[in-house]
CSV table of C-alpha atoms in Angstrom, one decimal:
chain,number,residue,atom,x,y,z
A,1,MET,CA,-31.2,-33.2,-16.4
A,2,VAL,CA,-29.4,-30.6,-14.3
A,3,ALA,CA,-30.3,-30.7,-10.6
A,4,ASN,CA,-29.6,-27.0,-9.9
A,5,PRO,CA,-30.0,-24.8,-13.0
A,6,GLU,CA,-28.4,-21.7,-11.5
A,7,HIS,CA,-25.1,-23.5,-11.3
A,8,ALA,CA,-25.3,-25.1,-14.7
A,9,ARG,CA,-24.0,-22.0,-16.4
A,10,LEU,CA,-20.7,-22.1,-14.6
A,11,PHE,CA,-19.5,-25.0,-16.7
A,12,THR,CA,-20.0,-26.0,-20.3
A,13,GLN,CA,-21.2,-29.5,-21.0
A,14,ASP,CA,-17.8,-30.6,-22.2
A,15,GLU,CA,-16.2,-29.3,-18.9
A,16,LEU,CA,-18.8,-31.2,-16.9
A,17,ASP,CA,-18.2,-34.4,-18.8
A,18,ALA,CA,-14.4,-34.0,-18.3
A,19,LEU,CA,-14.9,-33.5,-14.5
A,20,GLU,CA,-17.1,-36.6,-14.3
A,21,VAL,CA,-14.5,-38.7,-16.1
A,22,GLY,CA,-11.8,-37.3,-13.8
A,23,GLN,CA,-9.7,-35.3,-16.3
A,24,PRO,CA,-7.9,-32.3,-15.0
A,25,SER,CA,-9.6,-29.0,-15.7
A,26,PRO,CA,-8.1,-26.5,-18.1
A,27,ALA,CA,-7.9,-23.9,-15.4
A,28,ALA,CA,-5.4,-26.1,-13.5
A,29,GLU,CA,-3.0,-26.0,-16.5
A,30,GLU,CA,-2.8,-22.2,-16.7
A,31,LYS,CA,0.7,-20.7,-16.1
A,32,GLU,CA,1.4,-17.5,-14.3
A,33,GLU,CA,1.1,-14.3,-16.2
A,34,TYR,CA,4.7,-13.4,-15.5
A,35,ASP,CA,7.8,-14.9,-14.0
A,36,LYS,CA,8.5,-13.9,-10.4
A,37,GLU,CA,12.2,-13.7,-10.9
A,38,ILE,CA,11.8,-11.1,-13.7
A,39,GLU,CA,9.6,-9.1,-11.4
A,40,GLU,CA,12.2,-9.2,-8.6
A,41,ARG,CA,14.8,-7.9,-11.1
A,42,LEU,CA,12.6,-5.1,-12.3
A,43,PHE,CA,11.8,-3.9,-8.8
A,44,PRO,CA,14.9,-4.6,-6.6
A,45,LEU,CA,14.5,-4.0,-2.9
A,46,ASP,CA,17.3,-1.9,-1.6
A,47,GLU,CA,17.1,-2.3,2.2
A,48,ILE,CA,19.2,0.9,2.9
A,49,GLU,CA,16.9,3.1,0.8
A,50,LEU,CA,13.9,1.4,2.3
A,51,LEU,CA,15.0,2.2,5.8
A,52,LYS,CA,15.8,5.8,4.8
A,53,LYS,CA,12.3,6.2,3.3
A,54,MET,CA,10.7,4.7,6.4
A,55,THR,CA,12.6,7.1,8.7
A,56,LYS,CA,11.7,10.1,6.6
A,57,ASN,CA,8.0,9.1,6.5
A,58,ALA,CA,8.0,8.6,10.2
A,59,ALA,CA,9.4,12.0,10.8
A,60,LYS,CA,6.8,13.6,8.5
A,61,GLU,CA,4.1,11.9,10.4
A,62,LYS,CA,5.3,13.2,13.7
A,63,GLU,CA,5.5,16.8,12.4
A,64,LEU,CA,2.1,18.5,12.5
A,65,THR,CA,1.0,20.9,9.9
A,66,LEU,CA,0.2,24.5,10.7
A,67,GLU,CA,-3.5,23.9,10.3
A,68,GLU,CA,-3.3,21.0,12.7
A,69,LEU,CA,-1.4,23.0,15.3
A,70,SER,CA,-3.8,25.9,14.8
A,71,SER,CA,-6.8,23.7,15.6
A,72,LEU,CA,-5.0,22.1,18.6
A,73,LEU,CA,-3.7,25.4,20.1
A,74,ASN,CA,-6.7,27.6,19.1
A,75,LEU,CA,-4.3,30.1,17.5
A,76,PRO,CA,-4.5,31.7,14.0
A,77,VAL,CA,-2.4,30.0,11.3
A,78,GLU,CA,-0.7,33.4,10.6
A,79,THR,CA,0.6,33.6,14.1
A,80,LEU,CA,2.0,30.1,14.0
A,81,ALA,CA,3.6,30.8,10.6
A,82,ARG,CA,5.4,33.9,12.0
A,83,THR,CA,6.5,32.0,15.1
A,84,ARG,CA,7.8,29.1,13.0
A,85,GLU,CA,9.8,31.4,10.8
A,86,SER,CA,11.5,33.1,13.7
A,87,TYR,CA,12.3,29.9,15.6
A,88,PRO,CA,16.1,29.3,15.4
A,89,GLY,CA,16.0,25.6,16.1
A,90,GLU,CA,17.7,23.5,18.7
A,91,LEU,CA,20.0,26.3,19.9
A,92,SER,CA,17.1,28.3,21.3
A,93,ALA,CA,17.2,26.5,24.6
A,94,PRO,CA,18.4,28.6,27.6
A,95,GLU,CA,21.5,26.4,28.3
A,96,TYR,CA,23.1,27.7,25.1
């Protein structure tokens, strides 16, 4: 009776009969698991905090780790660590 037996197991006979008659499938009547408005209230999006996090993450990505610098410059990590500790920051430029 079933033309393609491998697809017959997807639907029960009652579901197939309902489809042939034109009744809506029970899957179409399912509601969402949760209300979207409740989710938005649980996890509010604070744009200012989001921008701060994005800026902080971008700065972290730009700053290389000692291991990455070591491999790029072919210098030992210990040497780079000592240099980084003694580096005074922006005021080390000759014009200051």
